[in-house]
Amino acid sequence: MRNLAFLGAGSLLLALGALAVVPRTRPVQAAQSASDTLPAWKLAAGDTANLKGPKQPVFFRHDIHSGVNKMTCQYCHYSVAESSEPGIPTMATCMGCHLIIGGSDSSHKVEIKKVRDAWNAKQPIEWVRIHSVARHAHFPHMRHIKALGPNACQTCHGDVARMPQVFKVNNINNMGFCITCHVERKISRDCTACHY
Amino acid sequence: MSDETFPEGIDRRRFLTVLGVTGAGAAAMSGCSTDKVEKLVPYLVQSDDQIPGIPTWYASTCTECGAGCGLHVKTREARAIKLEGNPAHPVNAGKLCAHGQSALQGLYNPGRIKGPMARQADGSFKPVTWDEAIALLGQKLQGAGGKLGVISGAGRGTFSDLLSAWTQAQGGRVVRYQAFDFEPVRAANQQVFGTSEVPAYDFAAARYILSFGTDFLQDFVSPVEHQRGFAESHGFNDGQMAKHVMLAPRLSLTGMNADEWVTLRPGSEAAIALAMTNVILAERTGNPADANGLRGALAAWTPEQAQEASGVGAEVIRRLAREFVSAQPSLAVAGGISTQHRGAIQLCAAVNLLNYVAGNVGRTVKFGADLDTGDGYGAVESLLRTMEQGQLAVAIVHDANPAYSLPKSGGFAAKFAKVPFKVSTSLYLDETSQLCDLLLPGHHALERWDDLRPRKGATGLLQPVMEPVFQTMATGDVLLKAAQKVGGAVAALPAVAAPSYEAHLKAQWLTVVGTDEAWRAALQRGGIYGDSPVTSVRLAATAANVTYTAPAFDGEAGPEGFYFAPVPSVMGDGRFANRPWMLELSDPVTKITWHSWVEMHPETARRIDVREGEIVQLTSPHGTLSVPVYITPGIHPEVLAVPLGMGHTAFGDFATGRGVNALDLLDAKDGQGFLPYQATRVTLARTREFKQVAKTEGTTRQLGRGIADAMTLAQAKAGMTPALARKAEGHEEHEINTELEVEAIEGFRESQLEQRKRGAYAVEGQPMWGMVIDLARCTGCSACVTACYAENNIAWVGEEAILKGREMTWMRIERYWEGGEDGDPLEARVVPVLCQHCDNAPCEPVCPVYAAYHTPDGLNGQVYNRCVGTRYCGNNCPYKVRYFNWSAYNKTAFPEPLNLGLNPDVTVRGRGVMEKCTFCIQRIRGAQHTARLEDRELRDGDVVTACAQACPSNAITFGNMKDPASRVAQAQQSPRGYHVLEDLNVRPAVTYLAKVLHRAEG
Amino acid sequence: MATIVRDPGTPTQTHHEVTRDVVNTLGTAGKGYLLLLAGAVGLFLVGVGTFIMLLKDGLGLAGYNPPVFWSVFITTFVFWVGIGHAGTLISAILFLFRSPWRTAVYRATEAMTVFAVMTAGLFPIIHIGRQWFFYWLMPYPNQRWLWPNFKSPLVWDVFAISTYLTVSTTFLCVGLVPDVAAARDIMSGWRQKVYRIFSLGWKGTDNQWRHYSRAYLYLAALATPLVLSVHSIVSWDFAMSIIPGWHGTIFAPYFVAGAIYSGVGMVFTLIIPLRKVLKIEHMITDYHFDNLAKLTLFTGSILFYAYLMEYFIGWYSGNVFEQTTFWRRAFGPMWWGGWTMIICNAFVSQLLWFRRIRTNLTSLFIISIFINIGMWFERYVIITSSLSNDFLPFAWSQMNPTWADWGILAGSFGWFGMWFLLFARTFPVVAIQEIKEQIPYPRLRKGGH
């Protein structure tokens, strides 16, 4: 803590600030999605290592469920339109289909078996969380779905439908990311809209 | 440093133990900081009543006292996070007191016993499985051969029925024990009316309320109900208000709300009641026919005689008597522990006569509700005798703590020790359970199935709102399981056939409600609510025997012997002393927190030369205790008052060793079937040791600053404003600003009003939030304070910090004394102070980082995560309602599992940031979300702040000031309205309505 | 100590002697000096330790007692900013006024200014709740689209302090150039290397002299307004609030006078021992002290007046809040603080009407100590006593400092002392070339024609 920091930090942070300014925070579309490299169904569990995003206990394929099979996001994320929490599918929801669907190829079978075992063991699968907003910011999902429509998820989450393994496309922890959008759309920039 | 700003994480395992297999969408809400790897744990099967992020409400019933108020329990992700009153309930009508609010800290209390434990040979407790525990219990019961005794504090209901059936089937006996009992009232009613039931008091209907020392707002039968009724009648509505007179040696919370406080010699209340009755009978025609029969019996009791006994002027007594009958209907209340001296029965009987003669019985004093009261102290004593004589093989203590709540001089511990096998179902390791051999911790009321019948016409249901926090078991199930082990008559009970207590309860209910639908409906509603029947009573033959004899006091008489008054405080009978919220809640009368004190009159203090904080030693024939002095004008010079409920020797880390137990000075012998709380005199010895008193008040006087304003009834009727009233009173308004200043301020105000049409405060389509607090209704009970703590995750800071003035009470009740010097009557003024959300907020421009700023909807926003903690806003706030996190209170105030009660919608503030009342912005935003989803505008009443929701006297109104139809906008129009420190022109959004005093005319 | 004849004191040495004497002060350090230095560093370390504790456990360690949200830290901040002002006054303003008596002392006071402001600059960081976010007080572009609140006096502070530090540092360094050059030419070893850097290749050519004196003049002109502006802004930290006892229009001049008063006091405290230690009594003579003392008397009297005015306004305003505040300042729980400040500043300074006292270094030294204490208490009383009893009586409370407060206070003195001592041994504390300028042309000494 040198007092000169009072001067130094000024210029230093000017530089930092400059780096941090707006462009980095614009919504990024799925162009950079890893699945461009391979046709989706070719990916096997073994490949997860080369994919972006954290490895999940089960190699759940958003690209297949939502991309190939065209399932709507809200089929699993059931409360996104009514609650601030989007909700994550219950094991029952998975088994709803996977009682019958056992998987088309061996690598899929392996993964689906994990789900069935977990269900039989009455043990929930503990997914690794990817998107989480800091706790001093309140993000009401329902308001955004209400305003942007049910398929607006990718505005923040990127084109999940083309991600074999979900990764963070936008730095949603970055307040600039929220503000940019709010300013562009002329929506409240009042601090207490989110911070309370 | 993000972890500085947010609470310690509730780790996932903790969740699963709480939520059981239904998992946690709630991980999203858990506090762990974002840089850690978080897990999302899905439900296995979606429970149909839980949507993550949306609260689920359950109806239940409050068990914190005998009143049995209805509850609405707010749960998020299957954790109870807030308690509110059930609007449908006849007793509390949606309101809830501080004790009820604090039930959450009973549920999540770190001091709870984690599971069943059995005492070992070496005297230590060892955890056992429930099967082992119940097997052990069954075996002991078998061996008991009917020598079984049960002390139960449980309210009347299916459980207590089962318990008595269960015990009797084994030849044992149950005593239903409540520390604060109403035996004198019952005995007196028996004598005068021939019924031993405790009546319901209808304060709402009373036009004149006369309390003979009864603290009915804090600790008598049904406080919330009384609060509501009292506010209805004593609050000022369209020119009318009841007068409230308090006859007592000490100014209790109830006394603070009296228009007239008549102080008198302890124990002499009955003389006055008799004299008043006599005056009425003598002067008034048209008394109830049978009452005239009393004339002869009472003729002897002249006001002069009463003056002799009590020191209250005969003229005063006559005046009171006349006022009392002229206002119809009136209501006189007696009983409760604050007058439980050896003459308590005489007192209650005399007051019964007074009410009867004045024709109040049946109108404001209503028999027939059959309020639930315990078996009384006499029954306990006789059970203790059987213990002493070694006639008990097994003793079970349920939901009671006699080892603490009976005076030591009674020797409970010794007698209890004579019982070979002692069982406790207490949730906490308290004084009694420490003496037991087997601990079978029961479920908390929010974790179990149960019901309560506090009065005829109102039966409340309890349902589990969440999985048990610990490995506990509902005592009902323990009884059933044990019964099967014991066999014999008890196993043959029909109830025992039921697979579980829940099943038994439902079966019982089906016999009443009939269908499953009706049962579900009852569950949803919270029980079966209706009006209580009213039976008319007549004078019994024994009524004529009512008399007054000066009650006997133990201990030193004469000038050195002070009357010792153990008084009810926030701690109740001691059952709340393990809850930080209650310990931190400053006592409504003395504003002291976290420790015991002795109240002393200034004269007395001067006479014996002690100063505030000096530790004095009080000695009675039965014991002695040392406690710091608090000097207050609100007490009779010959009386020393010490609050009850502290000085625990066990009962969790929060309670143990804190303060003193006033019961230590009391005599346990009764002779009349109740514990004589007020029958002791003590001598006082100075120690010349000092302890700084941990009080939240700075100065007790307003210094003419017009903070808590008041006017007389006449002035209020005339529609005067507080300023006019002050002029009328003669004392010219304090010149706070020179004329030039006033001129300038006026000009500035104009420009402000101009701006308001444009500026930040007038964003089109934005509401402007405001609040009105009616001081004519506010009693200072402090329910709002605890409600605020619960809703806003406010950290308690502990005694050390409070000594440094660092409490965090966003909502605080300021108590000022008026008068009391050179003859004019002492008057207490209370004013709840919270952030006033000023338009010209002084805190806003000085914040260097815009952490304090004005929101478009007229709030004074505080952005915790932007705050760097320069504290300039705190300096510049004239209301001193900004609170700074001097230390990491978020780390210390929520030890597991207390953190489970945190409100996920409110950020937990970390060290180094300023915080304050937000007008419950999370509720505002929530309502706005809902309205938006339903494509509608906000409606008046959509947003209710936690304080307004809890306030038992409906003193607080909140809403959108821009909407002329809103209740808050209406209330603001009242001529009684004023702003605290108005001349600073900070334009507060909180309007106070001046208190109205019903003084004797002329 | 003997009083001396009133002699404007044209130095009697030759140019060479001056250089020699001054450069001698840079010689290897004696025991006394090293002891002092060790003490200063020790105190500084105490401060560092305390600050680490504050970072770890929060400001709760200090004796804050709401409603007293500011206390010792802000007090000490204002104290040090104030100290700085005398330096600039003497070195810049008196330079512009061409008052010769400043030459001997201005270098030391200038250094004092820089180090005092350096010390003060630490406090805005130390006193805030989340020290690691102190930079949020400075404007810089960020992706959150957030800026500081330019309405807030605290933001003005940031600018005032940083500006003051920059200007006075530059002023000091520029002033040093020719002297350092002189030292460079005499000294050898590491010192020479240091001086080579600081002398910026000074050769003493006419051209350099011309530019140099210009630059020095302009810097002096630049520094002059700061003497008034900086402490005015600091005073507005208080005057801009609505707190009775703070909310006063006289605060700016009141504080500036106080600042210079306290600064000169500190000059006495530093120079009187220094001239002995460095054996330069014949350069900094009682003549200089006499003038400094007059300055003290002047500012002290302004202060006296300001005190009277404060109480008068408090009473005359007819405002209960003001009246209560000042009544309690004099007779309330903090009466001792109130009277300490009045006695040490208003009364003690009046002793300087007597020349015998003005010219007696012992008495001057003692008085200067009183001044330092008094001025610290002035700020302490104004801040804590005003806060402890403002609008709502229910919230009134008193605060008591704790070890954390004293630790930081001690640390600030250590930090200041450390720098000053190091400077005194490393750079010429007397302006060589300006002394020379006053020496009459050598020829005259041989008696003219």
PDB file of C-alpha atoms in Angstrom, chain B residues 1 5 696-699 701 703 705 707 734-736 738 804-806 812 814-816 842 844-850 864-872 874-876 878-880 882 884 886 911-913 981 984, chain C residues 54-60 62-67 69-70 127-130 132-133 136-137 144 146-149 151-152 154-155 236-237 241-243 246 317-321 324 387 390-396:
ATOM      1  CA  MET B   1     -12.580 -10.649  -2.160  1.00  0.00           C
ATOM      2  CA  THR B   5     -19.436  -9.870   0.527  1.00  0.00           C
ATOM      3  CA  THR B 696     -29.263   0.762  22.363  1.00  0.00           C
ATOM      4  CA  GLU B 697     -30.480   4.138  23.616  1.00  0.00           C
ATOM      5  CA  GLY B 698     -28.309   7.234  23.830  1.00  0.00           C
ATOM      6  CA  THR B 699     -30.411   9.896  25.492  1.00  0.00           C
ATOM      7  CA  ARG B 701     -35.239  12.786  26.214  1.00  0.00           C
ATOM      8  CA  LEU B 703     -34.941  17.819  24.007  1.00  0.00           C
ATOM      9  CA  ARG B 705     -36.939  18.297  18.901  1.00  0.00           C
ATOM     10  CA  ILE B 707     -39.265  13.545  17.065  1.00  0.00           C
ATOM     11  CA  HIS B 734     -38.677  25.422  18.804  1.00  0.00           C
ATOM     12  CA  GLU B 735     -37.064  27.850  16.413  1.00  0.00           C
ATOM     13  CA  ILE B 736     -34.871  25.426  14.549  1.00  0.00           C
ATOM     14  CA  THR B 738     -34.189  31.495  11.365  1.00  0.00           C
ATOM     15  CA  LYS B 804     -19.875   0.000  20.954  1.00  0.00           C
ATOM     16  CA  GLY B 805     -23.243   0.961  19.471  1.00  0.00           C
ATOM     17  CA  ARG B 806     -22.755  -1.300  16.459  1.00  0.00           C
ATOM     18  CA  ARG B 812     -35.363   0.310  15.645  1.00  0.00           C
ATOM     19  CA  GLU B 814     -36.796   4.712  19.847  1.00  0.00           C
ATOM     20  CA  ARG B 815     -38.294   5.223  23.298  1.00  0.00           C
ATOM     21  CA  TYR B 816     -38.354   8.708  24.794  1.00  0.00           C
ATOM     22  CA  PRO B 842     -28.133  13.767   2.515  1.00  0.00           C
ATOM     23  CA  GLU B 844     -26.599  10.313  -1.544  1.00  0.00           C
ATOM     24  CA  PRO B 845     -24.466  13.224  -2.768  1.00  0.00           C
ATOM     25  CA  VAL B 846     -21.627  12.417  -0.385  1.00  0.00           C
ATOM     26  CA  CYS B 847     -21.083   8.858  -1.556  1.00  0.00           C
ATOM     27  CA  PRO B 848     -17.998   8.916  -3.786  1.00  0.00           C
ATOM     28  CA  VAL B 849     -19.008   5.806  -5.746  1.00  0.00           C
ATOM     29  CA  TYR B 850     -22.807   6.108  -6.107  1.00  0.00           C
ATOM     30  CA  TYR B 864     -23.698  -3.221  -1.243  1.00  0.00           C
ATOM     31  CA  ASN B 865     -21.331  -4.519  -3.882  1.00  0.00           C
ATOM     32  CA  ARG B 866     -20.428  -0.998  -4.984  1.00  0.00           C
ATOM     33  CA  CYS B 867     -19.892   0.318  -1.455  1.00  0.00           C
ATOM     34  CA  VAL B 868     -16.264   0.846  -0.471  1.00  0.00           C
ATOM     35  CA  GLY B 869     -17.108   1.849   3.070  1.00  0.00           C
ATOM     36  CA  THR B 870     -16.154   5.497   3.447  1.00  0.00           C
ATOM     37  CA  ARG B 871     -19.097   5.778   5.888  1.00  0.00           C
ATOM     38  CA  TYR B 872     -19.691   9.398   4.873  1.00  0.00           C
ATOM     39  CA  GLY B 874     -23.604   7.251   7.818  1.00  0.00           C
ATOM     40  CA  ASN B 875     -22.255  10.547   9.126  1.00  0.00           C
ATOM     41  CA  ASN B 876     -24.555  12.603   6.982  1.00  0.00           C
ATOM     42  CA  PRO B 878     -29.750  12.785  10.212  1.00  0.00           C
ATOM     43  CA  TYR B 879     -31.814   9.742  11.217  1.00  0.00           C
ATOM     44  CA  LYS B 880     -28.772   7.556  11.852  1.00  0.00           C
ATOM     45  CA  ARG B 882     -27.305   3.435   8.250  1.00  0.00           C
ATOM     46  CA  PHE B 884     -21.857  -0.452   8.915  1.00  0.00           C
ATOM     47  CA  TRP B 886     -17.437  -3.239  11.184  1.00  0.00           C
ATOM     48  CA  ARG B 911     -17.448  -6.782   6.083  1.00  0.00           C
ATOM     49  CA  GLY B 912     -16.741  -3.188   5.199  1.00  0.00           C
ATOM     50  CA  VAL B 913     -20.015  -2.198   3.545  1.00  0.00           C
ATOM     51  CA  LEU B 981     -36.780  16.596  11.540  1.00  0.00           C
ATOM     52  CA  LEU B 984     -33.957  19.754   7.395  1.00  0.00           C
TER      53      LEU B 984
ATOM     54  CA  LEU C  54      -7.318  -3.991   9.924  1.00  0.00           C
ATOM     55  CA  LEU C  55      -7.229  -5.693   6.531  1.00  0.00           C
ATOM     56  CA  LYS C  56      -7.704  -9.052   8.184  1.00  0.00           C
ATOM     57  CA  ASP C  57     -10.386  -8.321  10.801  1.00  0.00           C
ATOM     58  CA  GLY C  58     -12.001  -5.113   9.590  1.00  0.00           C
ATOM     59  CA  LEU C  59     -12.326  -1.594  10.930  1.00  0.00           C
ATOM     60  CA  GLY C  60     -14.110  -2.996  13.971  1.00  0.00           C
ATOM     61  CA  ALA C  62     -10.648   0.668  15.777  1.00  0.00           C
ATOM     62  CA  GLY C  63     -12.703   2.527  18.366  1.00  0.00           C
ATOM     63  CA  TYR C  64     -15.570   3.527  16.119  1.00  0.00           C
ATOM     64  CA  ASN C  65     -18.842   3.875  17.963  1.00  0.00           C
ATOM     65  CA  PRO C  66     -21.770   4.809  15.722  1.00  0.00           C
ATOM     66  CA  PRO C  67     -22.924   7.508  15.150  1.00  0.00           C
ATOM     67  CA  PHE C  69     -18.355   6.808  11.846  1.00  0.00           C
ATOM     68  CA  TRP C  70     -15.154   8.828  11.434  1.00  0.00           C
ATOM     69  CA  HIS C 127      -9.895   4.374   6.681  1.00  0.00           C
ATOM     70  CA  ILE C 128     -12.313   2.826   4.184  1.00  0.00           C
ATOM     71  CA  GLY C 129     -14.145  -0.414   4.844  1.00  0.00           C
ATOM     72  CA  ARG C 130     -12.956  -2.311   1.781  1.00  0.00           C
ATOM     73  CA  TRP C 132      -8.855  -3.295  -1.678  1.00  0.00           C
ATOM     74  CA  PHE C 133     -11.394  -1.291  -3.680  1.00  0.00           C
ATOM     75  CA  TRP C 136     -13.042   2.902  -7.240  1.00  0.00           C
ATOM     76  CA  LEU C 137     -12.743   6.481  -6.039  1.00  0.00           C
ATOM     77  CA  ARG C 144     -19.448  -1.633 -15.934  1.00  0.00           C
ATOM     78  CA  LEU C 146     -19.502   3.235 -13.729  1.00  0.00           C
ATOM     79  CA  TRP C 147     -17.923   6.516 -12.651  1.00  0.00           C
ATOM     80  CA  PRO C 148     -17.246   8.108  -9.291  1.00  0.00           C
ATOM     81  CA  ASN C 149     -19.662  10.686  -7.964  1.00  0.00           C
ATOM     82  CA  LYS C 151     -20.572  15.660  -6.237  1.00  0.00           C
ATOM     83  CA  SER C 152     -18.825  13.931  -3.366  1.00  0.00           C
ATOM     84  CA  LEU C 154     -14.295  12.643  -0.993  1.00  0.00           C
ATOM     85  CA  VAL C 155     -13.695  12.506  -4.738  1.00  0.00           C
ATOM     86  CA  TRP C 236     -15.359  20.796   2.634  1.00  0.00           C
ATOM     87  CA  ASP C 237     -15.306  17.109   3.553  1.00  0.00           C
ATOM     88  CA  SER C 241     -22.295  17.796   5.231  1.00  0.00           C
ATOM     89  CA  ILE C 242     -25.375  18.754   7.250  1.00  0.00           C
ATOM     90  CA  ILE C 243     -23.936  17.787  10.608  1.00  0.00           C
ATOM     91  CA  TRP C 246     -19.435  20.636  10.504  1.00  0.00           C
ATOM     92  CA  SER C 317     -27.931  30.694  14.621  1.00  0.00           C
ATOM     93  CA  GLY C 318     -30.791  30.007  17.018  1.00  0.00           C
ATOM     94  CA  ASN C 319     -30.560  26.464  15.737  1.00  0.00           C
ATOM     95  CA  VAL C 320     -31.012  23.977  18.595  1.00  0.00           C
ATOM     96  CA  PHE C 321     -28.829  21.409  16.917  1.00  0.00           C
ATOM     97  CA  THR C 324     -26.450  21.682  21.571  1.00  0.00           C
ATOM     98  CA  LEU C 387     -20.751  13.294  15.204  1.00  0.00           C
ATOM     99  CA  ASP C 390     -26.320  15.252  16.153  1.00  0.00           C
ATOM    100  CA  PHE C 391     -30.030  15.178  15.381  1.00  0.00           C
ATOM    101  CA  LEU C 392     -31.627  12.154  17.084  1.00  0.00           C
ATOM    102  CA  PRO C 393     -30.839  12.056  20.824  1.00  0.00           C
ATOM    103  CA  PHE C 394     -31.672   8.360  20.943  1.00  0.00           C
ATOM    104  CA  ALA C 395     -28.682   7.622  18.721  1.00  0.00           C
ATOM    105  CA  TRP C 396     -26.148   9.699  20.644  1.00  0.00           C
TER     106      TRP C 396
END
